[in-house]
XYZ file of C-alpha atoms in Angstrom:
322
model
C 159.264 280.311 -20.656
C 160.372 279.335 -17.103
C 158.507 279.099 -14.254
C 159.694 281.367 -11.158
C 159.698 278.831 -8.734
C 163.290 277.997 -7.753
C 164.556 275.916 -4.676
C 167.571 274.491 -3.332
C 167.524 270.892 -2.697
C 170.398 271.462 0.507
C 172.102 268.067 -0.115
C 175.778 268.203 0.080
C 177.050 267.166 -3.067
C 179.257 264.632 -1.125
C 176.595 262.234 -0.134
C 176.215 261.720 -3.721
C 179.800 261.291 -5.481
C 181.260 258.023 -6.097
C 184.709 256.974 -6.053
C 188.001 259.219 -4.781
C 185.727 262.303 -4.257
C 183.578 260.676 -2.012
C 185.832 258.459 -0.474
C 189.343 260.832 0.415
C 188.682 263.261 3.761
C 189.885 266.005 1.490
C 190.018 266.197 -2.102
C 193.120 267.201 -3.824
C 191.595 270.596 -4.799
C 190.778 271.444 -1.119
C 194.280 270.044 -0.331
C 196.293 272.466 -2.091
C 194.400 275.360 -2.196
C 191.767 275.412 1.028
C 188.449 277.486 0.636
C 188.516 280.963 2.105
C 185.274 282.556 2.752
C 185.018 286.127 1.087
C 182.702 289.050 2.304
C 181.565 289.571 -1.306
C 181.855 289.045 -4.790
C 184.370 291.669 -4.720
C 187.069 291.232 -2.212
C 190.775 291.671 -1.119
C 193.092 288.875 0.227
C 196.795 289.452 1.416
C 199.664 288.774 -0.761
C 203.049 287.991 1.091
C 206.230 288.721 -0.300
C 209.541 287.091 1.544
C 211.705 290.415 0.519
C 208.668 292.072 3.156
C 208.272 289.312 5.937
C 212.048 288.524 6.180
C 213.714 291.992 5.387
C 216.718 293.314 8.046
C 216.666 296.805 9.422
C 218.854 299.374 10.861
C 217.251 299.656 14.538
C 219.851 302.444 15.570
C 217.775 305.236 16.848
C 219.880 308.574 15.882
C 220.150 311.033 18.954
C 216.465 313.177 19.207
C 215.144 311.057 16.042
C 212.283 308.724 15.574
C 212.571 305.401 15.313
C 212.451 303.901 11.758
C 209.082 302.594 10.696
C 208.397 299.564 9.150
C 205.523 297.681 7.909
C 204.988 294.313 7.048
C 201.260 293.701 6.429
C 201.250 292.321 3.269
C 200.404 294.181 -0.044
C 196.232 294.023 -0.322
C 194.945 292.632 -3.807
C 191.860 292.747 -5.167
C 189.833 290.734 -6.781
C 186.647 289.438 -8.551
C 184.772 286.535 -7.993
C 184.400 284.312 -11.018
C 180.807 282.565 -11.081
C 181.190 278.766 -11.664
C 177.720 276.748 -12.961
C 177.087 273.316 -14.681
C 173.362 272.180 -15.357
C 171.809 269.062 -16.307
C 168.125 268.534 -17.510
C 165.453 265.939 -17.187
C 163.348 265.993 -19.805
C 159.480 264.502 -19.107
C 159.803 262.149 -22.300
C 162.093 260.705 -20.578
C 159.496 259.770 -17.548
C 157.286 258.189 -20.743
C 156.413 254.211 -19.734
C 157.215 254.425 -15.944
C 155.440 252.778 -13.790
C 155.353 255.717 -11.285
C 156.608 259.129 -13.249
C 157.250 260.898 -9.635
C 158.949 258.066 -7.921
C 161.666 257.838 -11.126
C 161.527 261.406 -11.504
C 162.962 261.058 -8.213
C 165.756 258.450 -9.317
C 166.384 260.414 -12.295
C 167.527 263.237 -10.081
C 169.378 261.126 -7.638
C 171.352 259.923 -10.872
C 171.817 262.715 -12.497
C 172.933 264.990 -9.474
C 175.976 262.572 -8.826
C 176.885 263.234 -12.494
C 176.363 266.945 -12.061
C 178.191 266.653 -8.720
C 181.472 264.221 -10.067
C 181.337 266.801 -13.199
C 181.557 270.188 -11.458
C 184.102 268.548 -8.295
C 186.567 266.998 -11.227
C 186.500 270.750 -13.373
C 187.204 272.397 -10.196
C 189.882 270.095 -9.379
C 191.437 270.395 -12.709
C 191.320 274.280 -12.909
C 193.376 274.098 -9.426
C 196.105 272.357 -10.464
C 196.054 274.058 -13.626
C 196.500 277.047 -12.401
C 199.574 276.022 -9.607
C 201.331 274.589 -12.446
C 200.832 277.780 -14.270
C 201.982 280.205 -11.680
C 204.702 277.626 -9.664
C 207.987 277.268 -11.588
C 208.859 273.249 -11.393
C 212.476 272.366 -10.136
C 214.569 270.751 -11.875
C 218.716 271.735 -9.924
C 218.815 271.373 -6.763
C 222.291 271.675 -5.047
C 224.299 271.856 -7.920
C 222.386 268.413 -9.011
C 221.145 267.633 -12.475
C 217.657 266.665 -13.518
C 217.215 266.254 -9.809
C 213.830 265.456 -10.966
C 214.662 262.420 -12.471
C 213.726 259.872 -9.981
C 213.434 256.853 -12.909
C 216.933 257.020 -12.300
C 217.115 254.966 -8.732
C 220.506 256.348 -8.364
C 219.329 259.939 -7.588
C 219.820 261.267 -3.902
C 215.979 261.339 -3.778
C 216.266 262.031 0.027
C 218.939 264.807 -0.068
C 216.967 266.368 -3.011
C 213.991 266.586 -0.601
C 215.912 267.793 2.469
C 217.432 270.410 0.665
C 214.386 271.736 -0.739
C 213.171 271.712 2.881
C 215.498 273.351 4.169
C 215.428 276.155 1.856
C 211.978 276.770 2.359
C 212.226 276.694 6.075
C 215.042 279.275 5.733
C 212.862 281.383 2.589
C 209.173 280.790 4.980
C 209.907 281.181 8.652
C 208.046 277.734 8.603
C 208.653 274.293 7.379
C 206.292 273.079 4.641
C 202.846 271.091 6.553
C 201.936 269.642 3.780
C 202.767 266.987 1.085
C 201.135 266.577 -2.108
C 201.502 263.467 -4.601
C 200.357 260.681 -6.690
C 200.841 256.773 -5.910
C 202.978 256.810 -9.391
C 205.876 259.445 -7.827
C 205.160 257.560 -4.556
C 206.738 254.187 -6.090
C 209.279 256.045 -7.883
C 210.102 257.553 -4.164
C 209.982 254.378 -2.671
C 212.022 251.858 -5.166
C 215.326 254.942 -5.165
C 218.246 253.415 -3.996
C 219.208 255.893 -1.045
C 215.553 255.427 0.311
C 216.251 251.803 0.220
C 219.345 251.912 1.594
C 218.114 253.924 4.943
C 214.836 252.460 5.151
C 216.891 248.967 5.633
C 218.768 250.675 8.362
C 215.821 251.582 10.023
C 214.185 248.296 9.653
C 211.859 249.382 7.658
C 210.348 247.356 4.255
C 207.318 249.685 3.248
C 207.666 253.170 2.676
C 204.906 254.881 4.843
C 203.869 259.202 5.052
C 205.531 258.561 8.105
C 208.537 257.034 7.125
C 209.108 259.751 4.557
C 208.389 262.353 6.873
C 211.302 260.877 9.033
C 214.161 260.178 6.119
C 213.640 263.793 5.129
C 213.209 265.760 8.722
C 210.077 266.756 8.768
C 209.293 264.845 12.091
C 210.399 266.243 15.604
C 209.465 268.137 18.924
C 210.004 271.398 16.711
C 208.233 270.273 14.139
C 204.529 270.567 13.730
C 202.485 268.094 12.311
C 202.952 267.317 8.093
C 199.942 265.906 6.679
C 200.947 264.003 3.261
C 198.501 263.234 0.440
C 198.534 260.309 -2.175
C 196.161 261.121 -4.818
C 194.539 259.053 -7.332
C 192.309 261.716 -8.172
C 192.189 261.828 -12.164
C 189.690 263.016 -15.577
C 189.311 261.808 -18.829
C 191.024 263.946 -21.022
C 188.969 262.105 -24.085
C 190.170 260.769 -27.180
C 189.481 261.876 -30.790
C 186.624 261.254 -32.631
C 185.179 260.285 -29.272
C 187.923 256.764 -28.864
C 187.808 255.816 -25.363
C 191.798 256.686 -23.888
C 192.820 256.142 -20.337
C 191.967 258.617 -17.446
C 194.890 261.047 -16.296
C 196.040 261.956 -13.057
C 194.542 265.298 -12.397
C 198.343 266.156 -10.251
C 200.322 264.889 -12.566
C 203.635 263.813 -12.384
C 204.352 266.253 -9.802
C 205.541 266.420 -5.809
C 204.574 269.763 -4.170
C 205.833 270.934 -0.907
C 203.538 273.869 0.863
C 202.440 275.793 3.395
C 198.697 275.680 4.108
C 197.368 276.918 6.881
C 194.235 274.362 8.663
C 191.931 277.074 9.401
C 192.891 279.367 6.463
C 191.919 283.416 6.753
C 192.132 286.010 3.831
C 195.007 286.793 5.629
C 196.753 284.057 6.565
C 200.276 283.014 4.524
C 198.889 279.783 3.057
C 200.140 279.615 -0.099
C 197.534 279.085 -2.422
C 193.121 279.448 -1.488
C 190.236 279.112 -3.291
C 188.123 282.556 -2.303
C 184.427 281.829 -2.516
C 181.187 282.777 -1.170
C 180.247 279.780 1.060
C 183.576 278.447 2.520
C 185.037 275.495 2.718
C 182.079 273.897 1.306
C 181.923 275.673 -1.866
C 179.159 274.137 -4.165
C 176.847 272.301 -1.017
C 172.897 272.822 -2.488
C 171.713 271.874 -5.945
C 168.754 273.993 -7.568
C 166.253 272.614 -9.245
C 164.167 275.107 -11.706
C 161.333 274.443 -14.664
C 161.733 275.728 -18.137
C 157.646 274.688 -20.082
C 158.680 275.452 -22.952
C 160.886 272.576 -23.366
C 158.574 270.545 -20.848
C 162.525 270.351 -18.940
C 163.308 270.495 -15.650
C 166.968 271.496 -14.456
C 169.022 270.603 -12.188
C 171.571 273.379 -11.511
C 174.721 273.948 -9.134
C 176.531 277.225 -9.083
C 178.762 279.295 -7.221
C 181.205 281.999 -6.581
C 185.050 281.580 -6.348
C 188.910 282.681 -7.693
C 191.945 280.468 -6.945
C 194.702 283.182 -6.066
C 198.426 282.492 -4.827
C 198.718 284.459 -1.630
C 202.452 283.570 -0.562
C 204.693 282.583 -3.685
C 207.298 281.327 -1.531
C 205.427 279.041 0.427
C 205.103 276.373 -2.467
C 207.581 274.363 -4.290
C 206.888 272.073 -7.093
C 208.771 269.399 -8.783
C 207.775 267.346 -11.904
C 209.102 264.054 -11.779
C 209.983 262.205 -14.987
């Protein structure tokens, strides 16, 4: 039997992650797909299509007709909520021997919140990217050019790949791609290509910065707004069988994305992918802490409301590099 007392400890779960999570402004999760607050478990968010947002017209009014309507809102899709919950228990034999039970109690909880927190901030990051690399098609011609995604090959036109990419989503979006999303791997691979060599020594350049990038491949001007560019390190243990220990994987992959992503993201808005959920941007921000006396157990529990949906199909292009 439980008890009925329930209560929300209202920590952020940040103050208590180690590593990447707690370290990067964003994580990638939040990167790629920013939280949306939704009225209700129950909602609607707009879907853009291009063949809507960038179709022509005939705007000759016939003589005494009306003039043709159009309407370019977006098609409105539902959807549910999915509820998202981990929980982790401290049971009172393990409190046997201390010196002061309430005082480790306390520690025990400290401790075992960052686990729950690192647990449920790594699932969600991995059911993001997941899902992207379900839904987003990854590139491999570009420009009448082979495995363009080959960048072990240093030979590859690594910048003209990326600038024509660009410019066909500027031309497909209305709006150049403000965001860059990557792993330090792809970022060496970027960096060690011949043509990037080749111009950074023109510029007088030796390390390959976000900034440098952004100005090999265009994406830095007076027309231009700002691109924010990511290097993740963010990864999970996949784990090995029979329980072996095996390296940790990179929760991106081997994968580049270009997007769209709006910095103050709406249910309406043409970011291309959000995470809908109850609470914002700050999804899972209070752990609850409830007693079950029949196991003499109390738990620790964080749970919340939320759907990953792609909102503007166009507005994201993905390449896997090999």
């Amino acid at each position: 039997m439980s008890t009925s007392t329930t209560y929300a400890v209202n920590l952020p779960l940040t103050n208590y992650i180690i590593g990447w999570y707690g370290t990067q402004t964003h994580d990638p999760a939040r990167f790629l797909a920013p939280g949306v607050k939704a009225p209700g478990l129950l909602t609607t968010y707009k879907r853009y299509l291009r063949q809507d947002a960038f179709a022509a017209s005939d705007t000759r009014r016939p003589m005494y007709d009306s003039p043709r309507t159009i309407d370019i809102r977006g098609e409105d899709v539902p959807v549910m909520l999915e509820e998202h919950a981990l929980k982790i228990g401290i049971d009172d034999r393990e409190l046997l021997g201390a010196v002061d039970a309430e005082v480790y109690r306390t520690s025990l909880r400290q401790a075992k919140t960052r686990a729950l927190a690192r647990r449920m901030l790594i699932s969600h990051n991995k059911e993001v990217f997941d899902y992207a690399n379900s839904v987003i098609p990854g590139i491999t011609s570009v420009d009448g050019i082979t495995e363009a995604n080959k960048w072990s090959d240093r030979t590859k036109p690594v910048v003209s790949i990326l600038t024509s990419l660009i410019n066909k989503f500027a031309v497909n979006n209305g709006v150049y791609p403000n965001r860059i999303l990557t792993t330090r791997d792809v970022w060496a691979d970027i960096q060690a290509n011949t043509e990037v060599q080749t111009m950074m020594g023109e510029m007088g350049r030796k390390v390959l910065t976000p900034e440098t990038l952004l100005e090999l491949i265009g994406l830095q001007g007076d027309d231009i707004p700002p691109v924010r560019v990511m290097r993740t390190i963010a990864s999970y243990n996949p784990g090995g069988t029979g329980g072996a220990e095996v390296d940790n994987v990179n929760i991106v992959g081997s994968n580049i994305y270009l997007f769209y992503a709006d910095d103050n993201p709406s249910l309406d808005d043409i970011s291309a992918l959000k995470t809908l959920n109850l609470a914002g941007d700050d999804m899972y921000s209070t752990v609850e802490t409830y007693r079950d006396e029949d196991i003499s157990t109390e738990w620790l529990r964080v749970r919340g409301h939320h759907k990953v949906v792609f909102a503007a199909p166009s507005a994201m292009m993905r390449m896997q590099i090999a």
